[in-house]
Short mmCIF file of C-alpha atoms and ligand atoms in Angstrom, two decimals:
data_model
loop_
_atom_site.label_atom_id
_atom_site.label_comp_id
_atom_site.label_asym_id
_atom_site.label_seq_id
_atom_site.Cartn_x
_atom_site.Cartn_y
_atom_site.Cartn_z
CA MET A 1034 9.75 -6.83 -29.39
CA LYS A 1035 11.43 -10.00 -28.25
CA GLU A 1036 12.49 -9.45 -25.02
CA PRO A 1037 8.40 -9.75 -23.76
CA ILE A 1038 7.23 -12.74 -25.14
CA GLY A 1039 10.44 -14.42 -23.92
CA ARG A 1040 9.71 -12.92 -20.76
CA PHE A 1041 5.70 -14.26 -21.09
CA ILE A 1042 6.56 -17.70 -22.34
CA ALA A 1043 9.76 -17.94 -19.31
CA ARG A 1044 6.05 -16.52 -17.00
CA TRP A 1045 3.11 -19.34 -18.19
CA TYR A 1046 4.74 -22.38 -20.04
CA SER A 1047 3.77 -24.49 -16.63
CA ILE A 1048 0.23 -24.52 -18.09
CA PRO A 1049 0.39 -25.90 -21.16
CA LEU A 1050 3.31 -27.54 -20.04
CA LEU A 1051 0.35 -29.16 -17.36
CA LEU A 1052 -2.26 -29.71 -20.50
CA VAL A 1053 0.64 -31.83 -21.85
CA VAL A 1054 1.33 -34.29 -18.96
CA TRP A 1055 -2.20 -34.28 -18.45
CA GLN A 1056 -2.43 -35.10 -22.31
CA VAL A 1057 -0.25 -37.88 -23.04
CA ALA A 1058 -1.55 -39.10 -19.36
CA VAL A 1059 -4.55 -39.91 -20.31
CA SER A 1060 -4.27 -41.03 -23.84
CA SER A 1061 -0.91 -43.37 -23.29
CA GLY A 1062 -3.55 -45.61 -20.93
CA LEU A 1063 -1.49 -44.37 -18.16
CA VAL A 1064 -4.71 -43.13 -16.35
CA GLN A 1065 -7.28 -44.23 -17.33
CA SER A 1066 -10.91 -43.57 -15.67
CA ARG A 1067 -13.74 -41.56 -15.59
CA LEU A 1068 -12.90 -39.06 -13.63
CA LEU A 1069 -10.51 -37.55 -15.88
CA PRO A 1070 -10.99 -37.31 -19.50
CA GLY A 1071 -8.21 -35.53 -21.41
CA PRO A 1072 -7.84 -31.63 -21.48
CA ALA A 1073 -9.53 -32.24 -24.97
CA ALA A 1074 -12.22 -33.97 -24.62
CA VAL A 1075 -12.87 -31.00 -22.16
CA VAL A 1076 -11.77 -27.95 -24.54
CA GLU A 1077 -14.16 -29.71 -26.41
CA VAL A 1078 -17.05 -29.54 -24.65
CA LEU A 1079 -15.61 -26.13 -22.53
CA PHE A 1080 -16.03 -23.96 -25.91
CA SER A 1081 -19.70 -26.26 -27.46
CA GLN A 1082 -20.81 -25.17 -23.29
CA ILE A 1083 -19.47 -21.49 -24.21
CA MET A 1084 -21.35 -21.52 -27.91
CA SER A 1085 -24.56 -22.37 -26.53
CA GLY A 1086 -24.69 -19.83 -24.37
CA VAL A 1087 -25.16 -22.07 -20.72
CA LEU A 1088 -21.49 -22.20 -18.97
CA VAL A 1089 -22.08 -18.04 -19.48
CA TYR A 1090 -24.33 -17.87 -18.17
CA HIS A 1091 -24.42 -19.62 -15.14
CA ALA A 1092 -20.82 -17.73 -14.86
CA ALA A 1093 -22.52 -14.65 -15.29
CA VAL A 1094 -24.74 -15.82 -11.99
CA THR A 1095 -21.95 -16.95 -10.22
CA LEU A 1096 -19.72 -13.75 -10.25
CA GLY A 1097 -22.54 -10.78 -9.91
CA ARG A 1098 -23.46 -12.91 -6.43
CA ALA A 1099 -19.24 -12.96 -5.86
CA LEU A 1100 -18.29 -9.49 -7.36
CA SER A 1101 -21.48 -8.22 -5.36
CA GLY A 1102 -20.50 -9.38 -2.09
CA PHE A 1103 -17.38 -8.60 -3.09
CA ALA A 1104 -18.08 -4.93 -3.18
CA LEU A 1105 -20.75 -4.87 -0.55
CA ALA A 1106 -18.17 -5.77 1.97
CA ALA A 1107 -15.44 -3.50 0.36
CA THR A 1108 -18.65 -1.08 1.07
CA VAL A 1109 -19.16 -1.63 4.64
CA GLY A 1110 -15.73 -2.25 5.40
CA ILE A 1111 -13.41 -0.13 4.59
CA PRO A 1112 -15.09 2.46 6.02
CA PHE A 1113 -15.72 0.43 9.21
CA ALA A 1114 -12.13 -0.12 9.16
CA ALA A 1115 -11.16 2.78 9.52
CA ALA A 1116 -14.05 3.85 11.99
CA MET A 1117 -12.69 1.33 14.38
CA ALA A 1118 -8.83 2.65 13.31
CA ARG A 1119 -9.07 5.94 14.06
CA ALA A 1120 -11.76 5.88 17.70
CA PRO A 1121 -10.82 4.10 20.37
CA LEU A 1122 -15.20 3.36 21.30
CA CYS A 1123 -15.68 1.77 17.78
CA ARG A 1124 -11.96 -0.20 18.86
CA ASN A 1125 -13.09 -2.17 22.41
CA LEU A 1126 -16.83 -2.60 20.26
CA PHE A 1127 -15.61 -4.83 17.15
CA GLU A 1128 -11.79 -5.82 17.55
CA PRO A 1129 -12.31 -8.45 19.71
CA ILE A 1130 -15.11 -9.73 17.67
CA PHE A 1131 -13.27 -9.23 14.39
CA PHE A 1132 -10.80 -11.48 15.64
CA PHE A 1133 -12.32 -14.01 17.89
CA GLY A 1134 -14.86 -13.90 14.27
CA TYR A 1135 -12.12 -14.76 11.94
CA PRO A 1136 -10.51 -18.32 11.88
CA VAL A 1137 -14.05 -19.29 11.99
CA PRO A 1138 -15.34 -21.53 9.35
CA LYS A 1139 -17.99 -19.40 9.10
CA ILE A 1140 -20.21 -21.99 6.03
CA ALA A 1141 -21.10 -23.35 9.63
CA LEU A 1142 -23.93 -20.48 9.68
CA PHE A 1143 -25.28 -21.10 6.58
CA PRO A 1144 -27.93 -22.87 7.11
CA ILE A 1145 -28.52 -19.69 8.90
CA PHE A 1146 -28.57 -17.94 6.29
CA THR A 1147 -30.92 -20.09 4.28
CA TYR A 1148 -33.46 -20.00 6.77
CA ILE A 1149 -33.17 -15.54 6.55
CA PHE A 1150 -32.80 -15.29 3.37
CA GLY A 1151 -33.95 -18.52 0.80
CA LEU A 1152 -32.23 -20.69 -1.09
CA GLY A 1153 -32.08 -18.01 -3.74
CA THR A 1154 -29.38 -15.70 -4.53
CA GLN A 1155 -30.26 -12.86 -2.04
CA SER A 1156 -28.59 -16.14 0.56
CA LYS A 1157 -25.95 -16.27 -1.43
CA ILE A 1158 -25.42 -12.17 -1.61
CA ALA A 1159 -24.93 -11.87 2.10
CA PHE A 1160 -22.90 -15.01 2.55
CA THR A 1161 -20.08 -13.87 0.73
CA PHE A 1162 -20.65 -10.33 2.11
CA LEU A 1163 -20.17 -12.24 5.55
CA GLU A 1164 -17.06 -14.35 4.23
CA CYS A 1165 -14.69 -11.24 2.46
CA LEU A 1166 -16.08 -8.71 5.09
CA TYR A 1167 -13.19 -10.14 7.83
CA PRO A 1168 -9.79 -10.18 5.55
CA ILE A 1169 -11.18 -6.29 4.07
CA VAL A 1170 -12.00 -5.48 7.03
CA VAL A 1171 -8.97 -7.19 9.21
CA SER A 1172 -6.63 -5.96 6.62
CA SER A 1173 -7.53 -1.75 6.08
CA TYR A 1174 -7.79 -1.43 9.30
CA PHE A 1175 -3.53 -2.38 10.08
CA GLY A 1176 -3.34 -0.26 7.31
CA PHE A 1177 -5.50 2.49 9.00
CA ARG A 1178 -3.06 2.17 11.95
CA GLY A 1179 0.56 1.89 11.28
CA ILE A 1180 -0.30 5.89 9.78
CA ARG A 1181 3.53 7.43 9.87
CA THR A 1182 1.96 10.49 13.04
CA ARG A 1183 4.58 12.34 11.50
CA LEU A 1184 2.60 12.53 7.75
CA VAL A 1185 -0.65 13.51 9.52
CA TRP A 1186 0.93 16.49 11.63
CA THR A 1187 3.23 17.39 9.29
CA ALA A 1188 -0.39 17.70 7.06
CA ARG A 1189 -2.43 19.57 9.57
CA ASN A 1190 1.23 22.26 9.21
CA PHE A 1191 0.14 23.56 6.56
CA GLY A 1192 -3.61 24.26 7.58
CA ALA A 1193 -5.16 21.30 6.99
CA GLY A 1194 -8.04 19.48 7.88
CA PRO A 1195 -9.41 16.15 8.94
CA TRP A 1196 -11.10 15.91 6.13
CA THR A 1197 -8.01 16.84 3.77
CA VAL A 1198 -5.74 15.11 6.53
CA PHE A 1199 -8.01 11.87 5.90
CA TRP A 1200 -8.48 11.72 1.85
CA ARG A 1201 -5.09 12.92 0.88
CA VAL A 1202 -2.87 10.98 4.46
CA VAL A 1203 -4.91 8.66 6.21
CA LEU A 1204 -6.42 7.13 2.94
CA PRO A 1205 -3.34 6.66 0.74
CA SER A 1206 -1.46 5.54 3.42
CA ALA A 1207 -3.58 2.74 4.17
CA LEU A 1208 -4.46 1.53 0.59
CA PRO A 1209 -1.42 -0.55 0.05
CA ALA A 1210 -2.92 -2.80 2.16
CA ILE A 1211 -7.19 -1.95 2.19
CA PHE A 1212 -5.75 -3.34 -2.40
CA SER A 1213 -3.51 -6.99 0.17
CA GLY A 1214 -8.21 -7.50 1.64
CA LEU A 1215 -9.49 -6.56 -0.93
CA ARG A 1216 -7.09 -9.02 -3.19
CA ILE A 1217 -7.34 -11.93 -0.63
CA ALA A 1218 -11.40 -10.72 0.02
CA LEU A 1219 -11.48 -11.04 -4.76
CA PRO A 1220 -10.73 -15.51 -4.99
CA VAL A 1221 -12.86 -15.65 -1.87
CA ALA A 1222 -16.14 -14.13 -2.93
CA ILE A 1223 -15.14 -16.77 -6.04
CA ILE A 1224 -15.09 -19.86 -4.47
CA VAL A 1225 -17.75 -19.15 -1.30
CA VAL A 1226 -20.37 -18.24 -4.50
CA VAL A 1227 -19.51 -21.42 -5.63
CA LEU A 1228 -19.45 -23.53 -2.92
CA THR A 1229 -22.76 -22.34 -1.83
CA GLU A 1230 -24.15 -23.17 -4.66
CA MET A 1231 -22.81 -26.77 -4.49
CA ILE A 1232 -25.00 -26.94 -1.50
CA GLY A 1233 -28.02 -26.08 -2.79
CA ASP A 1234 -29.22 -24.15 -6.22
CA SER A 1235 -30.83 -24.22 -9.61
CA ILE A 1236 -28.69 -22.19 -11.37
CA GLY A 1237 -25.15 -20.47 -11.15
CA LEU A 1238 -21.21 -22.76 -11.49
CA GLY A 1239 -21.78 -24.83 -8.03
CA TYR A 1240 -25.17 -25.90 -8.67
CA TYR A 1241 -23.45 -26.93 -12.70
CA ILE A 1242 -20.86 -28.52 -11.59
CA THR A 1243 -23.05 -30.69 -8.89
CA VAL A 1244 -25.42 -32.15 -11.46
CA TRP A 1245 -22.36 -33.10 -13.46
CA SER A 1246 -20.49 -34.69 -11.56
CA THR A 1247 -23.91 -36.57 -10.20
CA ARG A 1248 -24.19 -37.05 -14.23
CA PHE A 1249 -20.39 -38.71 -13.40
CA THR A 1250 -19.92 -36.55 -16.89
CA PHE A 1251 -16.14 -34.53 -15.37
CA GLN A 1252 -15.68 -33.30 -18.74
CA ASN A 1253 -18.10 -30.44 -18.37
CA VAL A 1254 -16.74 -30.60 -14.48
CA TYR A 1255 -13.06 -29.57 -15.66
CA ALA A 1256 -14.67 -26.96 -18.11
CA ALA A 1257 -16.90 -25.28 -15.64
CA ILE A 1258 -14.00 -25.36 -13.03
CA ILE A 1259 -11.69 -23.85 -15.75
CA VAL A 1260 -14.06 -21.40 -16.29
CA VAL A 1261 -14.19 -20.44 -12.22
CA GLY A 1262 -10.71 -20.32 -12.38
CA VAL A 1263 -10.53 -17.88 -15.29
CA CYS A 1264 -13.22 -15.67 -14.08
CA GLY A 1265 -11.07 -15.59 -10.81
CA PHE A 1266 -7.95 -15.22 -12.67
CA SER A 1267 -9.21 -11.90 -15.27
CA LEU A 1268 -10.59 -9.89 -11.81
CA ASP A 1269 -7.33 -10.57 -9.50
CA GLN A 1270 -5.66 -8.87 -12.76
CA ILE A 1271 -8.46 -6.46 -13.32
CA LEU A 1272 -8.28 -5.28 -9.79
CA VAL A 1273 -4.04 -4.99 -9.66
CA GLN A 1274 -4.43 -3.08 -12.28
CA ILE A 1275 -6.54 -0.57 -10.03
CA ARG A 1276 -3.99 -0.29 -7.71
CA ARG A 1277 -1.61 0.07 -10.18
CA ARG A 1278 -3.30 3.07 -10.77
CA PHE A 1279 -3.83 4.55 -7.45
CA VAL A 1280 -1.36 3.01 -5.04
CA HIS A 1281 2.22 4.10 -5.33
CA GLU A 1282 4.35 1.16 -5.36
CA ALA A 1283 8.08 2.16 -4.81
CA PRO A 1284 9.59 1.69 -8.33
CA ASP A 1285 11.93 -0.82 -8.18
CA ALA A 1286 9.17 -2.76 -6.49
CA ALA A 1287 6.71 -1.87 -8.77
CA ARG A 1288 6.29 -4.89 -11.34
CA MET B 811 6.66 41.22 24.37
CA PRO B 812 8.32 38.03 23.46
CA LEU B 813 7.32 36.40 20.56
CA LEU B 814 6.82 32.65 21.98
CA ASP B 815 6.37 32.82 25.58
CA ILE B 816 6.96 29.69 27.89
CA ARG B 817 7.11 29.02 31.41
CA SER B 818 7.29 26.33 33.55
CA LEU B 819 6.17 23.67 30.79
CA ASP B 820 6.09 20.22 32.29
CA LYS B 821 5.90 17.24 29.67
CA SER B 822 5.51 13.26 30.20
CA PHE B 823 4.70 9.24 28.59
CA THR B 824 3.47 6.77 29.92
CA ALA B 825 5.52 4.26 27.60
CA ASP B 826 4.48 0.69 29.68
CA ASN B 827 2.58 1.59 32.40
CA LYS B 828 6.12 3.69 33.47
CA GLU B 829 5.73 7.38 33.40
CA ILE B 830 8.96 9.23 32.26
CA THR B 831 9.48 12.83 32.87
CA VAL B 832 10.99 14.53 29.12
CA LEU B 833 10.87 18.74 30.19
CA ASP B 834 10.53 19.20 33.57
CA ARG B 835 9.57 22.67 34.18
CA LEU B 836 11.29 24.86 31.92
CA SER B 837 11.16 28.49 31.18
CA LEU B 838 12.36 30.64 28.37
CA SER B 839 11.21 33.45 26.06
CA ILE B 840 11.64 33.73 23.00
CA GLU B 841 12.15 36.91 21.06
CA ASP B 842 10.74 37.68 17.02
CA ARG B 843 14.76 36.99 15.12
CA ASP B 844 16.54 35.24 17.64
CA PHE B 845 17.86 31.97 15.94
CA VAL B 846 18.03 30.03 19.00
CA SER B 847 20.61 26.63 18.52
CA ILE B 848 19.61 23.45 20.43
CA VAL B 849 22.12 21.51 21.28
CA GLY B 850 21.38 18.76 24.41
CA PRO B 851 22.66 14.98 25.04
CA THR B 852 20.72 11.63 22.89
CA GLY B 853 16.86 11.31 24.28
CA CYS B 854 17.09 15.06 26.58
CA GLY B 855 13.71 15.78 24.59
CA LYS B 856 15.03 18.62 22.14
CA SER B 857 12.61 16.73 19.41
CA THR B 858 9.68 16.31 21.76
CA PHE B 859 10.36 20.35 23.16
CA LEU B 860 9.80 21.95 19.03
CA HIS B 861 6.77 19.54 19.11
CA ILE B 862 5.20 21.07 21.32
CA VAL B 863 5.78 24.47 19.78
CA GLY B 864 4.74 23.09 16.75
CA GLY B 865 1.01 22.38 18.24
CA PHE B 866 1.58 18.90 17.33
CA GLU B 867 2.51 16.83 20.66
CA SER B 868 0.31 18.28 23.77
CA LYS B 869 1.93 19.22 26.95
CA THR B 870 1.51 17.60 30.16
CA GLY B 871 1.81 20.83 32.30
CA GLY B 872 2.58 25.02 32.34
CA GLU B 873 2.02 27.67 29.48
CA VAL B 874 3.11 28.05 25.85
CA ARG B 875 2.31 31.00 24.45
CA LEU B 876 2.78 32.97 21.02
CA ASN B 877 2.30 35.88 20.66
CA ASP B 878 0.64 36.46 23.46
CA ARG B 879 -1.98 34.05 23.18
CA PRO B 880 -2.19 30.24 24.04
CA LEU B 881 -0.57 28.00 22.20
CA ASP B 882 -2.37 24.30 21.37
CA ALA B 883 -2.50 23.52 17.44
CA PRO B 884 -0.31 23.17 14.62
CA GLY B 885 -0.23 26.23 12.16
CA PRO B 886 0.83 27.74 9.04
CA ASP B 887 2.39 30.26 11.20
CA ARG B 888 5.81 28.40 12.36
CA GLY B 889 7.26 25.30 10.16
CA MET B 890 8.67 21.86 11.44
CA MET B 891 11.27 19.68 9.30
CA PHE B 892 10.87 16.50 10.70
CA GLN B 893 14.26 14.60 12.27
CA ASP B 894 12.56 12.06 10.30
CA HIS B 895 11.41 14.52 7.32
CA SER B 896 8.85 13.34 6.67
CA LEU B 897 8.56 13.46 3.46
CA PHE B 898 5.36 12.05 2.26
CA PRO B 899 6.88 8.83 -0.12
CA TRP B 900 3.49 8.87 -2.71
CA LEU B 901 4.48 12.40 -3.91
CA THR B 902 7.70 13.42 -5.60
CA ALA B 903 9.68 16.09 -4.42
CA LEU B 904 8.20 18.10 -6.86
CA GLU B 905 4.92 17.27 -5.20
CA ASN B 906 5.89 17.70 -2.37
CA VAL B 907 7.12 20.81 -2.32
CA CYS B 908 4.12 22.12 -4.17
CA TRP B 909 1.44 20.77 -1.25
CA PRO B 910 2.41 23.89 0.91
CA LEU B 911 1.93 25.98 -1.98
CA GLU B 912 -1.40 24.83 -2.90
CA MET B 913 -2.72 25.01 1.19
CA LYS B 914 -2.43 28.19 0.37
CA GLY B 915 -4.31 28.50 -2.39
CA LEU B 916 -1.35 29.23 -5.64
CA PRO B 917 -3.16 28.34 -8.84
CA ARG B 918 -1.26 25.36 -10.15
CA ALA B 919 0.92 26.58 -13.14
CA LYS B 920 2.05 29.68 -10.07
CA ARG B 921 2.70 26.47 -7.86
CA LEU B 922 4.85 24.73 -9.86
CA GLU B 923 7.29 27.36 -10.97
CA MET B 924 7.63 28.61 -7.07
CA ALA B 925 8.39 24.44 -5.91
CA ARG B 926 10.45 24.14 -8.67
CA GLU B 927 12.68 27.14 -7.51
CA TYR B 928 12.55 25.82 -4.24
CA LEU B 929 14.04 22.81 -5.31
CA ASP B 930 16.25 24.36 -7.35
CA LEU B 931 17.41 26.61 -4.29
CA VAL B 932 18.19 23.77 -2.38
CA HIS B 933 20.50 22.08 -5.65
CA LEU B 934 17.73 19.77 -6.05
CA GLY B 935 15.66 20.85 -9.31
CA ARG B 936 17.71 17.67 -11.88
CA TYR B 937 15.08 14.96 -8.92
CA ALA B 938 12.19 16.83 -8.32
CA ASP B 939 10.82 13.96 -10.87
CA LEU B 940 12.12 11.13 -7.68
CA TYR B 941 9.90 9.77 -4.93
CA PRO B 942 11.40 9.91 -1.88
CA GLU B 943 12.66 6.45 -1.57
CA GLN B 944 15.47 6.96 -4.69
CA LEU B 945 16.91 10.71 -2.85
CA SER B 946 19.50 9.80 -0.22
CA GLY B 947 19.22 10.74 3.02
CA GLY B 948 20.58 13.92 2.44
CA MET B 949 18.78 14.87 -0.70
CA LYS B 950 15.31 13.71 0.79
CA GLN B 951 16.69 16.26 3.55
CA ARG B 952 17.45 18.79 1.21
CA ALA B 953 13.94 18.56 -0.10
CA ALA B 954 12.28 18.46 3.40
CA LEU B 955 14.78 21.52 3.66
CA ALA B 956 13.03 23.05 0.16
CA ARG B 957 9.25 22.05 1.20
CA LEU B 958 9.55 23.91 4.59
CA LEU B 959 10.59 27.04 2.69
CA ALA B 960 7.67 26.96 0.46
CA LEU B 961 5.29 26.74 3.62
CA ASP B 962 7.02 30.39 4.79
CA PRO B 963 6.58 30.13 7.80
CA GLN B 964 7.48 33.09 10.22
CA MET B 965 9.08 30.10 13.29
CA PHE B 966 11.11 27.93 11.29
CA LEU B 967 11.54 24.66 13.85
CA MET B 968 14.12 22.71 13.41
CA ASP B 969 14.80 19.06 13.73
CA GLU B 970 18.51 18.44 12.73
CA PRO B 971 17.63 19.33 9.44
CA PHE B 972 21.18 18.63 7.41
CA GLY B 973 22.02 15.56 9.81
CA ALA B 974 22.62 13.74 6.64
CA LEU B 975 24.77 16.11 4.92
CA ASP B 976 28.25 16.24 3.53
CA SER B 977 30.93 19.11 4.86
CA GLN B 978 30.31 20.59 1.33
CA THR B 979 26.31 20.81 1.65
CA ARG B 980 25.56 21.42 4.72
CA GLU B 981 27.96 24.45 5.08
CA LEU B 982 26.73 25.64 1.59
CA LEU B 983 22.50 25.18 2.66
CA GLN B 984 23.74 27.07 6.52
CA GLU B 985 25.19 30.56 4.77
CA GLU B 986 21.89 29.57 2.76
CA LEU B 987 19.49 29.43 5.75
CA HIS B 988 21.66 32.65 7.23
CA ALA B 989 20.66 34.80 4.67
CA ILE B 990 16.89 32.83 4.27
CA TRP B 991 16.96 33.76 8.52
CA ARG B 992 18.58 37.49 8.35
CA HIS B 993 16.72 39.06 4.67
CA ARG B 994 13.51 37.28 5.17
CA ARG B 995 13.50 38.39 8.83
CA LYS B 996 12.62 34.51 10.17
CA THR B 997 12.47 33.41 13.93
CA VAL B 998 14.71 29.87 14.38
CA LEU B 999 14.48 27.28 16.53
CA PHE B 1000 17.46 24.95 15.12
CA VAL B 1001 18.49 20.72 17.20
CA THR B 1002 21.88 20.07 15.47
CA HIS B 1003 24.32 17.79 17.34
CA ASP B 1004 26.69 19.80 15.18
CA ILE B 1005 28.42 22.91 17.89
CA ASP B 1006 30.15 24.76 15.27
CA GLU B 1007 26.92 23.99 13.37
CA ALA B 1008 24.98 25.84 16.20
CA VAL B 1009 27.58 28.64 16.80
CA TYR B 1010 27.30 29.39 13.63
CA LEU B 1011 23.69 29.90 13.20
CA GLY B 1012 22.17 31.36 16.57
CA THR B 1013 22.47 34.47 18.05
CA ARG B 1014 21.20 32.13 21.18
CA LEU B 1015 22.25 29.03 22.06
CA LEU B 1016 20.23 26.52 24.63
CA VAL B 1017 22.52 24.23 26.64
CA PHE B 1018 19.31 21.28 27.18
CA THR B 1019 20.08 18.51 29.92
CA ALA B 1020 20.30 15.06 29.71
CA ARG B 1021 17.00 14.09 30.57
CA PRO B 1022 15.45 15.28 31.84
CA GLY B 1023 15.63 18.13 29.72
CA ARG B 1024 16.04 21.61 31.02
CA ILE B 1025 18.07 24.03 30.04
CA LYS B 1026 21.70 23.93 31.69
CA ALA B 1027 22.89 27.33 29.70
CA ASP B 1028 21.42 29.60 27.93
CA ILE B 1029 24.14 31.76 25.76
CA ARG B 1030 24.28 34.43 23.39
CA ILE B 1031 26.67 35.02 20.24
CA GLU B 1032 27.01 38.81 18.99
CA ALA B 1033 28.55 38.27 16.18
CA ASP B 1034 26.11 40.03 13.74
CA GLU B 1035 26.70 39.01 9.82
CA ARG B 1036 28.21 35.21 10.04
CA THR B 1037 30.65 34.98 6.96
CA ALA B 1038 33.94 32.62 6.73
CA ASN B 1039 35.73 35.20 9.39
CA PHE B 1040 33.70 35.35 11.96
CA ARG B 1041 34.00 30.86 11.68
CA THR B 1042 38.00 31.49 11.63
CA SER B 1043 36.78 34.14 14.70
CA PRO B 1044 38.84 34.21 18.24
CA GLU B 1045 34.40 34.38 19.58
CA PHE B 1046 33.54 31.52 17.89
CA PHE B 1047 36.45 29.29 19.40
CA LYS B 1048 36.44 30.58 22.42
CA THR B 1049 31.83 29.82 23.26
CA ARG B 1050 32.23 26.64 21.05
CA THR B 1051 35.21 25.16 23.49
CA ARG B 1052 32.29 26.14 26.43
CA VAL B 1053 30.22 24.98 24.80
CA TRP B 1054 31.39 21.78 24.43
CA ASP B 1055 32.94 21.38 28.55
CA LEU B 1056 28.61 22.30 28.56
CA LEU B 1057 27.67 19.69 27.29
CA ARG B 1058 31.06 16.78 27.76
CA GLU B 1059 28.68 16.31 31.16
CA GLU B 1060 25.22 15.81 29.67
CA VAL B 1061 26.47 13.77 27.12
CA LEU B 1062 28.37 11.69 30.91
CA LYS B 1063 25.15 12.36 32.54
CA ALA B 1064 22.92 10.49 29.58
CA ARG B 1065 25.19 8.11 29.19
CA ALA B 1066 25.35 6.42 32.44
CA LEU B 1067 20.65 7.03 32.87
CA GLU B 1068 20.25 4.61 30.23
CA GLU B 1069 22.90 2.17 31.45
CA ASN B 1070 20.56 1.82 34.72
N1 ATP C 34 5.44 9.72 22.23
C1 ATP C 34 5.93 8.50 22.48
N2 ATP C 34 6.06 7.85 23.78
C2 ATP C 34 7.24 7.78 24.69
N3 ATP C 34 8.08 8.56 25.23
C3 ATP C 34 8.51 8.84 23.91
C4 ATP C 34 7.18 9.60 23.17
N4 ATP C 34 8.27 10.41 22.26
C5 ATP C 34 9.55 10.85 22.89
N5 ATP C 34 9.89 9.98 23.95
C6 ATP C 34 10.49 9.52 25.15
O1 ATP C 34 11.17 11.06 25.05
C7 ATP C 34 12.41 11.15 25.34
C8 ATP C 34 13.03 12.44 24.58
O2 ATP C 34 12.81 12.53 23.37
P1 ATP C 34 13.24 13.37 21.70
O3 ATP C 34 13.26 12.35 20.90
O4 ATP C 34 13.05 14.60 22.12
O5 ATP C 34 14.96 13.99 21.92
P2 ATP C 34 15.38 14.07 21.72
O6 ATP C 34 16.18 14.79 22.46
O7 ATP C 34 15.19 14.63 20.01
O8 ATP C 34 16.85 12.54 20.88
P3 ATP C 34 17.41 12.54 19.62
O9 ATP C 34 19.18 13.95 19.82
O10 ATP C 34 18.27 11.88 19.72
O11 ATP C 34 17.13 12.73 18.91
C9 ATP C 34 13.09 9.71 24.83
O12 ATP C 34 13.98 9.72 26.35
C10 ATP C 34 11.71 8.93 24.57
O13 ATP C 34 12.39 7.73 24.74
MG1 MG C 35 15.03 14.05 18.33
#
């Protein structure tokens, strides 16, 4: 019983430590700025804004958009990566486009998205989809390419048809890489939605942050940032749990 | 009519824009219930040969017929045990052995029971629930052997199946394989680097040449039942020495090939 608690403390103590340092710096007068209110003030705002439902509403908007774009990218990206890895025609057609487009800052295209999809939810989901598609496709693609031929041969030796081979050899082999792609894409989804909401919107956490920044009320800004962080962290943990359920990991590397 | 009939089989690979011929006009007939040991220098195409017979790798030229039908796809009539054992890393030893039984349509309880029996046969019963990466090299080979026995093919294609075993376990499993071959009337193609093993098990012993692989010698070993006595018989030693001399030449050639 004592052991897990000790490990929990060892793992997470840096966060309360940061809060303490922050509080001390602010209340001792070391840092005096409207740009940095103390954590106590931020937490107070955080609670009142959550209780009143304001932050909950904006967070729900942001999360809804992020998850829609992310889910769409996964639904399209994973089969697409499989096709690219298995079919030479598809590979030759799309591989260069993907590898060239990967490092391009796609945010530069956002204005075009707003012309097509408007300033609301649609353009955000479409843009999140695009941003998430890259890490998911690229990582899954390497997963689908790195399949050990002998394992496929073994399954065919047992009499397995293409469909069985796909579900029972190809997919399990590629799953670790697919999940790394998803884990990269998930925070990207949240960042991108917040960012595009900051550019122009009337709802969502990005909008909330922009509004309170222009009003110079930074307690609210930090409160919203904490909400973004907590959402991102929780979603990542959920993804880790899902992965643990579906992906076999080497027992000694499982932690 | 031979079970497996191979006529001037060619195989070449293209790697880095260079074509290398691995098998060169190889012809061979294998009868039902032959136990064919195959020895040859490293890189001469033994694995490639088994992969072609298994239907996994395509041939470049020639003809391969099984039961008088052209062979071009894998099937459960020929069971392959790969050199790298090829266990599925995301399945336990038991689940690995269960899969071929599942493909045969056996009910779950029955296949678990049978899989355990096969694991017991290779002395791996206690490790049934471990994953391949938790097993030692020798244990992996034994799990792969249990899986091959579960598939129960007519023809066994075995690529250095006992290479990672200690000599005691190796001898025990050699005897086990010999008994299975004898009593269940199987045909076996057995690649090995161990000449003693090749002579002890084989009714026929093929010596491959250095790359491109051809058959340098095709030796019949008559002794019917293989017991501990056979290992110390004059015939055993005579064959062993003969194979050694043949192989030695080819190993030297293969080495020269590598140095150029
Ligand atoms: N997929 C491939 N692509 C290109 N070259 C290959 C391929 N597979 C095998 N080779 C080449 O074919 C030759 C024969 O390989 P093979 O694995 O059949 O040898 P082997 O006789 O089994 O050797 P060993 O005793 O070391 O296992 C080698 O030179 C190898 O480099
Ligand atoms: Mg080999």
